[in-house]
Amino acid sequence: MNLTRRKFLQSLSIGFVLATKKGWANKLPAKAIERRDLFPQGVASGDPTADTVILWTRRPPVNGNSASKLIVEVSTSPEFKKVLAGGTAHISADSDWTSRFLATDLKPNREYWYRFIDDHGFASRVGRTMTAPGKDSDTPVRFTFVCCQCPNEAAMNAYRKMIFEDEARPKDQQLNFVMHLGDFIYEVTWYAEDNPNGNRGRRIRNLYKFPQGRKVSNFHLPVSLEDYRTLYRAYLQDPDLQDARARWPFVCIWDNHEFAWAGYQSQYVAGGGYSAPAQNQKVSANQAWWEFMPAMVQQPGNPKLEHFDAPAVVDTPMEKFNEDGLSEEPNNLKAINSLKIQRVLRWGKNVDILLTDNWSFRSPDMSTDDFNVPEYPRVDAQIPFEIMNYGRHYNGGKPPETIRFNGKDIPNPTKNVHAQTYLGAPQRDWFLEQLEASTARWKIWGHGFGTMEVRSDYQNLPGELGAKWPKDVGYAVIDNRFLRDKDIIFDFIKDHKITGFCVVGGDRHAFHAGLASKALPPKKYEPLGVEFITGSISQQTLFEVLEVTMAKNHPKRVLHLIDQADGTVIPSMNVTALHGVLSTLKLKETGDMKQARAVRNHDVAPHLSLIDYGGHGYVMMTATAEQLSAEFVCIPRPLERSDRPDGGPLTYRVVHRTNLWKAGDTPKLEQEILEGNPQYCI
Ligand SMILES: [Fe+2]
């Protein structure tokens, strides 16, 4: 072991198992023997700064072979000819044998290798990581962002492609990091024995069973800390995911499924009508995330921790919500504040990454089913939707007593309740402060699901097709969320003349590219940023779900799917959202996108450049001093693992670019198709 420079690692003021200055080097084993079986979840790194990065592994007892501590080595070469730094990391059952180690005193914008060696001389696989550029650096920043992966029902071919392509790039163009926007795990689990035909056409692998778990309908939900840990352990044995974590630092936030399928604060809500107060489960979900994600996050009040300090809570119904939609029930407050993941990370002068927690502080949905339009699946009627979303803040604080719907005046159920929020008021204030303080050229908001409104003009449906769309309700809302949060944030951006604002999102299982605006016509359409949403790594898209579940003779099928003579299906749902219903009907009639686009309604989606409800893959961002680009890498449905070294075929590659705009100017996006033919997505 050639320890040419003993640069030891120190702690920051955050909870990691630390090196001590003395002692560890003498205990280094003479020779390290790689034993991946003893480190079954591999290695990972995360949240790099210009001189630090968190290193992670898990070393459980395996067949009676246990370890009591780990040596960490950091080197500038994968062969570890020269060990730059090292330290000791403790492991124990308390954190499920996971270990976090903060490597410090590193050089900016550098590639490093690291490994963990146990007290028997058995080593983990070698991990690679990258520090961020220094704070005054102009160097371009490259990263991908991803979401929504489920190895229990699909393959992670997207990561294989990402690795293959990155290895082929010149060193100075390789990715700095991967941002994971959540649904890293899917806590809701279908077991093969309950679902002999798979889950909506997907083959179930039965990678794990919950030690405790709860069966609801034909699926199972986690209940305990061990149940949540079981998910992470199983997922991280996927070779493609594990290789990705060993190649790049990850920057992670959670979406919904790290805790609950649906829900808010500490309330667990799932399909099958299941809903229950779940303060204990929220704490367990937070703890398991903390244990398995290499993230620079902390438990409020506990700056130095080797283990997650789970607060004692009692599952208690939340009965009252304050004017911001927060339940002040004490167990709820303890549970949702047991881990704080909102944070800001910087990559030189070009990029600040702002990360928010979009689930722990969200308000309960107080809307009712009175305004549903069941004849038109998967959309909401715009005006009732907006009135209920804004609650008592609608119309400048003067919500109507009743809402006109299908010729009747129905009492407004949300006249006196909070607006729906996902950030909660304190986090929203924090976010705005961070945004104002950011001096990076590109202020990139890592967002669970993005802010973009998607809709269609069902009010223009002709004849029988449109006969049941209610009068005077406006557009059909396909996706729009948390309008008051959006208003406050976009007004702030405008008032403070913030430029270089970019939202990157996941969760929707669909690619979106476009301009970010608080509202669309006939309201004031005023783009103040750019927004990109990635398709899922592997989880089912809406197009796939509808292909499997929507009746062939459903009268509104054309708005979503167009069947072709050869048995294939066009995802007309993209066209409906991008160009409006007349374009979709023209496409059905002619089979020709050119003719379909010629009759588009320009008001439906002036902000959208691309939408793909059927694509999987990832987005690669490149930020330079002048330009931000987003390359959409779309792959076919990853039903089975590709045996190709490049992860399998590509569907299309489309890049969107924007030049840095000046305050008061409108951002513009230019689109270039690099490979493939995404004709039904643009
Ligand atoms: Fe998801």
XYZ file of C-alpha atoms and ligand atoms in Angstrom:
683
model
C 0.000 0.000 0.000
C 1.685 3.130 -1.192
C 0.565 5.931 1.043
C 2.521 8.745 -0.518
C 0.468 11.506 0.941
C -1.500 11.145 4.077
C -4.261 13.534 3.475
C -6.792 12.544 6.012
C -10.428 13.100 5.877
C -12.273 15.290 8.198
C -15.821 15.805 9.083
C -18.131 18.531 8.092
C -20.804 19.412 10.521
C -23.191 16.869 9.199
C -23.930 13.353 10.186
C -21.399 11.018 8.782
C -19.183 8.355 10.203
C -15.841 9.991 10.369
C -12.225 9.283 10.032
C -9.882 9.856 12.896
C -6.451 11.146 12.182
C -4.603 8.402 13.958
C -4.575 4.721 13.767
C -6.332 3.681 10.624
C -3.386 3.620 8.251
C -1.480 1.071 10.311
C -4.465 -1.199 10.236
C -4.698 -1.301 6.477
C -4.610 -4.876 5.324
C -1.528 -5.808 3.325
C -3.624 -6.723 0.335
C -7.213 -6.006 -0.553
C -9.208 -8.816 -2.138
C -12.310 -7.686 -4.008
C -15.350 -9.582 -2.704
C -18.491 -8.090 -4.247
C -20.600 -10.743 -2.548
C -19.786 -9.122 0.807
C -20.914 -5.705 -0.471
C -24.093 -6.824 -2.254
C -25.446 -3.288 -2.894
C -22.153 -2.048 -4.329
C -20.873 1.445 -3.707
C -22.147 4.938 -4.384
C -21.208 8.566 -4.048
C -23.286 11.695 -3.857
C -23.745 15.438 -3.492
C -20.257 16.436 -4.595
C -18.900 19.901 -3.903
C -15.644 21.336 -5.235
C -13.696 19.576 -2.489
C -15.921 16.947 -0.879
C -18.074 14.013 -1.811
C -20.037 11.492 0.205
C -19.053 7.867 -0.268
C -21.427 5.037 0.518
C -21.517 1.289 0.833
C -23.211 -1.517 2.728
C -21.295 -4.376 4.306
C -23.742 -6.737 6.019
C -22.807 -10.052 7.628
C -22.862 -12.644 4.832
C -22.953 -16.358 5.723
C -21.366 -15.711 9.085
C -18.679 -13.462 7.612
C -19.097 -10.154 9.397
C -17.037 -6.997 9.642
C -16.901 -4.428 12.414
C -15.531 -1.450 10.530
C -14.419 -0.341 7.103
C -11.365 1.419 5.779
C -12.105 3.907 3.002
C -9.523 4.612 0.335
C -9.611 7.426 -2.210
C -7.241 7.486 -5.162
C -6.650 9.264 -8.455
C -6.305 5.936 -10.248
C -8.613 2.917 -10.441
C -5.656 0.681 -9.565
C -5.117 2.536 -6.289
C -1.417 2.905 -6.990
C -1.463 6.061 -5.003
C -3.898 6.372 -2.126
C -4.589 10.034 -1.550
C -6.824 9.789 1.368
C -8.514 7.377 3.630
C -10.374 6.949 6.836
C -12.404 4.630 8.962
C -16.118 4.141 8.647
C -18.112 2.267 11.229
C -20.909 -0.071 10.372
C -23.588 -1.628 12.492
C -27.010 -3.173 12.387
C -28.496 0.142 13.584
C -28.233 1.589 10.096
C -28.641 -1.736 8.329
C -24.873 -2.016 7.791
C -24.849 1.004 5.511
C -22.016 3.480 5.778
C -21.628 7.130 4.796
C -18.202 8.693 4.624
C -17.463 12.297 3.717
C -14.245 12.569 1.722
C -12.813 16.066 2.101
C -9.852 18.104 0.816
C -10.363 16.899 -2.728
C -9.512 18.970 -5.815
C -12.270 20.558 -7.917
C -13.605 19.029 -11.130
C -11.581 15.816 -10.727
C -12.245 12.175 -11.196
C -11.532 9.999 -8.142
C -11.763 6.313 -7.340
C -12.699 4.871 -3.990
C -13.294 1.562 -2.255
C -14.132 0.184 1.139
C -12.008 -2.548 2.777
C -13.223 -4.514 5.776
C -11.130 -5.691 8.709
C -10.454 -9.013 6.941
C -8.982 -7.285 3.883
C -12.066 -7.907 1.743
C -12.791 -4.978 -0.549
C -15.865 -3.575 -2.230
C -15.922 -2.999 -5.953
C -14.113 0.179 -6.955
C -16.300 3.249 -7.341
C -15.625 6.313 -9.449
C -16.762 9.802 -8.593
C -16.326 13.433 -9.663
C -15.998 16.596 -7.650
C -17.753 19.781 -8.776
C -15.862 22.619 -10.488
C -14.615 25.378 -8.193
C -16.981 28.243 -7.455
C -15.387 30.608 -9.980
C -15.037 28.057 -12.743
C -16.579 28.598 -16.185
C -16.187 24.974 -17.173
C -19.278 23.415 -18.791
C -21.383 21.189 -16.517
C -22.971 17.980 -17.771
C -25.447 15.794 -15.993
C -28.359 13.513 -16.634
C -31.597 13.425 -14.757
C -33.780 10.369 -14.243
C -36.785 9.069 -12.304
C -39.162 6.171 -11.776
C -37.483 2.782 -11.823
C -38.836 -0.607 -10.847
C -36.560 -3.618 -11.436
C -39.316 -5.856 -10.102
C -41.286 -5.269 -13.310
C -38.780 -4.094 -15.929
C -35.129 -3.596 -16.847
C -32.793 -0.666 -16.289
C -31.523 -0.517 -19.873
C -31.483 3.278 -19.684
C -28.611 3.196 -17.189
C -26.686 0.745 -19.381
C -27.030 3.120 -22.337
C -26.015 6.086 -20.182
C -22.869 4.245 -19.055
C -22.000 3.061 -22.561
C -22.343 6.536 -24.042
C -20.443 8.231 -21.237
C -17.527 5.825 -21.489
C -17.260 6.653 -25.180
C -17.023 10.422 -24.609
C -13.763 12.319 -24.306
C -12.839 12.716 -20.647
C -13.604 16.415 -20.583
C -17.135 15.812 -21.859
C -18.162 13.098 -19.441
C -21.042 13.535 -17.027
C -20.409 15.320 -13.749
C -23.310 13.642 -11.984
C -26.712 11.984 -12.216
C -29.721 13.639 -10.647
C -32.394 11.220 -9.451
C -35.730 12.949 -9.076
C -37.380 10.156 -7.156
C -39.413 7.013 -7.358
C -36.042 5.429 -6.815
C -38.138 2.641 -5.315
C -41.805 1.733 -5.759
C -43.076 0.809 -2.349
C -46.313 -0.681 -3.737
C -45.498 -4.216 -4.838
C -47.376 -6.792 -6.858
C -46.371 -10.375 -6.057
C -46.355 -12.856 -8.920
C -48.474 -15.397 -7.047
C -51.322 -12.890 -6.653
C -51.056 -11.788 -10.263
C -50.393 -14.801 -12.473
C -50.762 -12.689 -15.636
C -48.332 -10.053 -14.433
C -49.110 -6.466 -13.575
C -50.890 -4.764 -16.511
C -48.841 -6.805 -18.940
C -45.541 -6.509 -17.064
C -43.693 -9.653 -15.931
C -43.242 -9.665 -12.157
C -39.788 -10.762 -10.945
C -40.595 -11.270 -7.243
C -37.220 -9.784 -6.321
C -38.263 -9.477 -2.675
C -41.044 -10.055 -0.173
C -41.779 -7.700 2.688
C -40.847 -9.226 6.057
C -44.042 -7.708 7.465
C -46.009 -5.868 4.761
C -49.726 -5.371 4.304
C -51.826 -6.855 1.556
C -54.437 -4.554 -0.008
C -56.403 -5.720 -3.023
C -53.894 -7.575 -5.239
C -50.794 -5.719 -4.058
C -48.631 -5.350 -0.955
C -47.489 -2.258 0.890
C -44.573 -1.815 3.286
C -45.316 -1.242 6.932
C -42.064 -1.336 8.884
C -38.525 -0.011 8.627
C -37.402 -3.496 7.621
C -39.963 -3.473 4.811
C -38.573 -0.213 3.384
C -34.974 -1.423 3.760
C -35.936 -4.595 1.922
C -36.902 -2.504 -1.098
C -33.591 -0.631 -1.281
C -31.517 -3.773 -0.734
C -33.309 -5.569 -3.552
C -33.267 -2.651 -5.996
C -29.559 -2.003 -5.495
C -28.731 -5.531 -6.539
C -29.773 -4.619 -10.060
C -26.502 -4.659 -12.035
C -27.289 -1.648 -14.240
C -28.391 0.556 -11.367
C -25.455 -0.588 -9.263
C -22.984 0.140 -12.076
C -24.466 3.614 -12.503
C -24.097 4.410 -8.808
C -20.506 3.155 -8.955
C -19.708 5.379 -11.962
C -21.139 8.804 -11.055
C -22.071 10.764 -7.990
C -25.841 10.863 -7.575
C -27.893 13.832 -6.432
C -31.181 12.510 -5.098
C -34.541 13.707 -3.895
C -37.606 11.613 -3.264
C -40.898 11.596 -5.083
C -44.028 9.916 -3.723
C -43.159 6.222 -3.814
C -40.216 6.433 -1.439
C -42.946 6.693 1.188
C -46.435 6.219 -0.216
C -48.167 5.663 -3.530
C -50.333 8.675 -2.824
C -50.726 10.660 0.321
C -49.674 13.864 1.994
C -47.537 14.710 5.002
C -47.611 11.500 7.076
C -50.893 10.166 5.706
C -50.508 6.967 3.689
C -52.899 6.705 0.756
C -52.851 3.901 -1.790
C -55.104 2.523 -4.481
C -57.795 0.089 -3.450
C -59.287 2.756 -1.169
C -56.564 2.381 1.456
C -55.808 5.452 3.585
C -54.374 5.578 7.105
C -52.439 7.856 9.431
C -48.853 6.596 9.169
C -46.463 8.719 11.201
C -44.354 5.665 12.038
C -44.203 4.639 8.433
C -43.157 8.135 7.335
C -40.270 8.037 9.824
C -39.282 4.563 8.585
C -39.401 5.687 4.955
C -37.205 8.685 5.776
C -34.771 6.526 7.706
C -34.395 3.952 4.929
C -33.869 6.720 2.355
C -31.203 8.305 4.579
C -29.484 4.948 5.001
C -29.337 4.043 1.312
C -28.944 7.387 -0.516
C -25.548 9.099 -0.535
C -26.922 12.557 0.200
C -25.737 15.580 2.124
C -28.907 15.810 4.134
C -29.511 16.104 7.794
C -31.965 15.536 10.526
C -32.886 18.900 12.003
C -31.246 19.219 15.397
C -28.893 16.316 14.805
C -25.907 17.609 12.891
C -23.646 14.684 13.711
C -25.057 11.248 13.440
C -23.773 7.830 12.705
C -27.297 6.537 12.731
C -30.657 7.952 11.907
C -32.320 9.092 15.100
C -35.902 7.949 14.597
C -38.263 10.054 16.699
C -40.911 8.159 18.656
C -44.294 8.871 17.101
C -47.803 7.510 17.418
C -49.984 7.022 14.346
C -52.601 9.692 14.871
C -55.298 10.982 12.519
C -54.753 14.506 11.188
C -58.031 16.281 11.693
C -57.273 19.971 11.266
C -55.162 21.812 8.744
C -53.939 25.350 9.154
C -54.344 28.058 6.548
C -51.323 26.701 4.657
C -52.711 23.182 4.596
C -50.333 21.866 7.250
C -51.479 19.590 10.065
C -49.922 20.708 13.319
C -50.703 17.367 14.928
C -47.484 16.826 16.946
C -46.725 13.317 15.677
C -47.179 14.516 12.116
C -44.769 17.410 12.656
C -42.181 15.062 14.188
C -42.493 12.584 11.351
C -42.347 14.996 8.418
C -39.498 16.957 9.982
C -37.417 13.882 10.782
C -35.333 14.463 7.657
C -34.758 17.582 5.575
C -33.812 16.930 1.948
C -34.291 20.407 0.451
C -30.861 21.810 -0.365
C -28.750 23.735 -2.885
C -25.632 22.430 -4.623
C -23.278 24.383 -6.872
C -21.222 23.488 -9.939
C -18.943 26.450 -10.643
C -20.354 29.664 -12.088
C -22.699 27.857 -14.427
C -25.030 25.765 -12.292
C -26.872 25.939 -9.015
C -29.092 22.950 -8.348
C -32.009 23.763 -6.065
C -33.781 20.727 -4.648
C -37.152 20.638 -2.915
C -39.195 18.089 -0.987
C -42.511 17.998 -2.833
C -44.303 15.508 -0.591
C -43.644 15.951 3.126
C -45.429 19.289 3.383
C -48.162 18.946 0.807
C -51.711 19.775 1.728
C -54.592 17.312 1.541
C -56.693 17.528 -1.598
C -60.033 19.054 -0.607
C -61.655 18.826 -4.041
C -64.720 16.640 -4.594
C -65.930 14.320 -7.334
C -68.900 16.599 -8.116
C -67.173 17.984 -11.200
C -65.871 14.747 -12.710
C -66.654 14.039 -16.343
C -66.560 10.237 -16.465
C -67.279 10.074 -20.188
C -63.850 11.636 -20.775
C -61.234 9.601 -18.919
C -58.122 11.075 -17.319
C -58.960 14.768 -17.638
C -60.500 17.423 -15.414
C -62.785 20.286 -16.362
C -60.589 23.379 -16.157
C -62.690 25.949 -14.324
C -63.987 23.743 -11.471
C -60.486 22.246 -11.167
C -58.898 25.668 -10.796
C -61.486 26.941 -8.332
C -60.935 23.923 -6.079
C -57.149 24.034 -6.451
C -56.929 27.638 -5.296
C -59.400 27.147 -2.438
C -60.038 30.383 -0.590
C -57.374 32.168 -2.679
C -59.319 31.846 -5.943
C -60.055 35.104 -7.744
C -57.830 37.191 -5.490
C -59.379 35.774 -2.333
C -62.980 36.027 -3.529
C -63.968 32.469 -4.449
C -67.505 31.934 -5.746
C -70.274 30.487 -3.581
C -71.227 28.058 -6.330
C -69.615 26.553 -9.417
C -71.587 26.327 -12.660
C -71.377 22.806 -14.029
C -73.554 20.990 -16.563
C -76.279 23.608 -16.236
C -76.384 23.477 -12.433
C -74.940 25.693 -9.722
C -73.124 23.388 -7.320
C -71.869 24.696 -3.953
C -68.117 25.440 -4.043
C -66.618 22.816 -1.689
C -63.327 24.663 -1.221
C -64.568 28.173 -0.633
C -63.108 28.321 2.849
C -60.157 25.949 2.672
C -56.456 26.268 1.948
C -55.045 26.405 -1.562
C -53.370 23.170 -2.533
C -49.653 23.377 -1.898
C -46.844 20.899 -2.323
C -43.987 22.945 -0.877
C -45.766 24.289 2.180
C -45.313 27.933 3.108
C -41.951 27.714 4.970
C -40.268 25.660 2.266
C -41.679 27.933 -0.440
C -40.173 30.940 1.343
C -36.861 29.097 1.676
C -36.909 28.264 -2.027
C -37.515 31.872 -3.046
C -34.666 33.037 -0.813
C -32.329 30.519 -2.430
C -33.445 31.530 -5.889
C -32.827 35.184 -5.186
C -29.435 34.449 -3.638
C -28.258 32.256 -6.510
C -25.482 33.816 -8.568
C -25.118 30.909 -11.000
C -26.017 31.527 -14.622
C -28.402 28.586 -14.631
C -30.679 28.092 -11.665
C -31.873 24.546 -12.086
C -34.738 23.390 -9.907
C -34.711 19.625 -9.373
C -38.421 19.025 -9.020
C -40.331 15.807 -8.361
C -42.893 16.421 -11.090
C -42.393 19.800 -12.751
C -44.687 22.790 -13.067
C -45.962 22.418 -16.621
C -49.632 22.574 -17.430
C -50.822 20.105 -20.054
C -54.328 20.315 -21.479
C -56.469 19.871 -24.561
C -59.304 21.752 -26.196
C -62.163 19.291 -25.678
C -64.499 22.285 -26.000
C -63.696 22.098 -29.727
C -64.632 18.432 -30.156
C -67.170 18.169 -32.992
C -70.509 16.364 -33.020
C -71.158 13.304 -30.916
C -67.530 13.176 -29.708
C -67.943 16.496 -27.923
C -71.595 16.236 -26.956
C -70.947 15.388 -23.325
C -68.110 17.812 -22.626
C -69.695 20.286 -20.178
C -70.373 23.799 -21.420
C -68.419 26.712 -19.983
C -65.767 24.720 -18.137
C -62.917 25.617 -20.463
C -60.183 23.208 -21.426
C -59.704 19.562 -20.494
C -56.868 19.543 -17.956
C -54.525 16.619 -18.521
C -51.993 17.688 -15.898
C -51.776 20.835 -13.826
C -50.881 21.098 -10.182
C -50.649 23.467 -7.235
C -51.597 26.687 -8.929
C -51.005 29.051 -6.029
C -47.444 27.784 -5.460
C -46.881 28.318 -9.155
C -48.272 31.869 -9.078
C -46.123 32.868 -6.122
C -42.941 31.420 -7.616
C -43.384 32.829 -11.115
C -44.423 36.245 -9.797
C -41.263 36.244 -7.693
C -39.098 35.346 -10.695
C -40.630 38.168 -12.680
C -40.457 40.753 -9.901
C -36.856 39.884 -9.086
C -35.795 39.728 -12.750
C -34.352 36.255 -12.356
C -32.931 34.756 -15.534
C -31.531 31.338 -16.385
C -34.387 29.621 -14.558
C -34.874 25.982 -15.502
C -37.133 23.319 -14.016
C -36.183 19.664 -14.421
C -38.815 17.164 -13.386
C -39.805 13.512 -13.345
C -42.770 11.530 -12.020
C -45.035 11.938 -15.040
C -43.591 8.943 -16.916
C -43.537 11.109 -20.017
C -41.032 13.390 -21.714
C -41.943 17.082 -21.836
C -39.908 19.994 -23.192
C -41.007 23.578 -23.228
C -41.145 27.002 -21.690
C -42.180 27.517 -18.097
C -45.053 29.948 -17.600
C -47.466 30.600 -14.787
C -50.463 30.426 -17.108
C -51.649 29.756 -20.668
C -54.042 31.615 -22.997
C -56.554 33.139 -22.586
C -54.764 34.070 -19.368
C -51.470 35.896 -19.724
C -48.921 33.575 -21.270
C -45.514 34.775 -20.193
C -42.576 32.334 -20.306
C -40.053 33.010 -17.547
C -37.931 29.897 -17.789
C -37.455 26.577 -19.528
C -38.677 23.211 -18.314
C -37.740 19.634 -19.115
C -39.378 16.524 -17.735
C -37.860 13.117 -18.256
C -39.604 9.883 -19.131
C -39.262 7.068 -16.630
C -36.278 4.766 -16.499
C -38.609 1.802 -16.589
C -41.964 2.328 -14.910
C -45.067 2.038 -17.093
C -46.061 5.021 -19.202
C -49.621 6.235 -19.543
C -49.562 5.169 -23.197
C -48.659 1.615 -22.161
C -51.326 1.564 -19.449
C -53.998 2.736 -21.893
C -52.833 0.301 -24.560
C -53.348 -2.499 -22.049
C -56.493 -1.237 -20.337
C -58.557 1.014 -22.638
C -61.339 -0.769 -24.483
C -60.863 -0.894 -28.252
C -64.395 0.415 -28.718
C -64.172 3.166 -26.105
C -65.873 6.154 -27.772
C -63.052 8.528 -26.771
C -60.196 6.160 -27.649
C -59.109 8.318 -30.583
C -58.091 11.127 -28.208
C -55.484 8.796 -26.689
C -54.762 5.974 -29.121
C -55.111 5.435 -32.857
C -55.113 1.809 -33.991
C -53.356 1.069 -37.240
C -54.002 -1.687 -39.737
C -50.790 -3.507 -38.820
C -51.862 -3.757 -35.167
C -49.560 -1.013 -33.904
C -50.952 1.947 -32.009
C -50.127 5.638 -32.441
C -49.979 7.587 -29.157
C -52.402 10.254 -30.351
C -52.580 11.454 -26.751
C -49.385 13.390 -27.506
C -51.021 15.108 -30.464
C -54.167 15.883 -28.457
C -52.057 17.665 -25.839
C -49.631 19.390 -28.219
C -51.900 20.515 -31.042
C -55.513 20.011 -29.964
C -58.339 17.687 -30.850
C -58.768 18.729 -34.485
C -55.167 17.715 -35.177
C -55.812 14.321 -33.617
C -58.932 13.794 -35.732
C -57.019 14.856 -38.844
C -54.276 12.377 -37.981
C -56.839 9.606 -37.642
C -58.341 10.551 -40.994
C -55.107 10.960 -42.975
C -52.371 9.163 -41.015
C -50.225 12.203 -41.782
C -48.689 14.379 -39.067
C -48.049 17.250 -41.482
C -51.724 17.560 -42.239
C -52.524 17.091 -38.559
C -50.197 19.935 -37.551
C -51.659 22.179 -40.249
C -54.957 22.358 -38.361
C -53.464 22.809 -34.902
C -54.974 25.086 -32.287
C -52.116 27.445 -31.445
C -53.568 28.277 -28.058
C -53.596 24.748 -26.629
C -49.910 24.429 -25.859
C -47.874 27.440 -26.964
C -45.308 26.472 -24.307
C -44.689 22.860 -25.359
C -42.030 21.751 -27.867
C -42.259 18.023 -27.260
C -44.445 15.638 -25.333
C -44.134 11.865 -25.323
C -46.476 9.815 -23.157
C -44.860 6.573 -24.288
C -41.104 7.104 -23.975
C -38.544 5.866 -21.465
C -34.986 6.964 -20.934
C -33.256 10.007 -19.553
C -32.296 13.602 -20.302
C -28.726 14.881 -20.546
C -28.173 18.535 -19.659
C -25.196 20.635 -20.665
C -24.770 24.068 -19.128
C -22.211 26.510 -20.487
C -21.803 30.225 -19.889
C -24.009 31.001 -22.888
C -26.277 28.044 -23.423
C -28.297 25.328 -21.742
C -29.159 22.201 -23.688
C -31.331 19.216 -22.871
C -30.803 16.055 -24.900
C -33.719 13.621 -24.650
C -32.498 10.041 -24.993
C -35.539 7.854 -25.579
C -35.443 4.060 -25.588
C -38.120 1.428 -26.284
C -40.212 -0.054 -23.492
C -37.632 -1.881 -21.308
C -39.593 -5.041 -20.637
C -36.492 -7.255 -20.439
C -32.808 -6.571 -19.871
C -30.902 -5.925 -23.061
C -27.928 -8.205 -23.598
C -26.211 -5.536 -25.716
C -23.361 -3.583 -24.172
C -25.024 -0.328 -25.263
C -28.243 -1.157 -23.425
C -30.240 -1.830 -26.590
C -31.776 0.292 -29.341
C -32.591 3.972 -29.287
C -36.001 5.354 -30.266
C -34.938 8.948 -30.755
C -32.523 11.578 -29.588
C -33.770 15.167 -29.607
C -31.948 18.174 -28.219
C -33.465 21.452 -26.981
C -31.268 24.492 -26.571
C -31.743 27.899 -25.061
C -29.352 30.800 -24.864
C -29.071 32.628 -21.580
C -31.616 35.436 -21.753
C -31.502 38.869 -20.211
C -33.944 40.035 -17.564
C -37.129 41.096 -19.283
C -36.440 39.002 -22.395
C -38.459 35.914 -23.189
C -36.531 32.621 -23.194
C -36.652 30.705 -26.453
C -36.137 27.024 -27.176
C -34.724 25.603 -30.376
C -35.201 21.948 -31.180
C -33.003 19.616 -33.223
C -33.694 15.970 -33.961
C -30.384 14.103 -33.801
C -31.575 10.517 -34.285
C -34.819 8.671 -34.900
C -38.202 10.085 -35.848
C -40.305 11.384 -32.963
C -43.007 12.577 -35.357
C -45.908 11.928 -32.978
C -44.197 13.786 -30.127
C -43.539 17.176 -31.726
Fe -43.095 7.330 -10.856
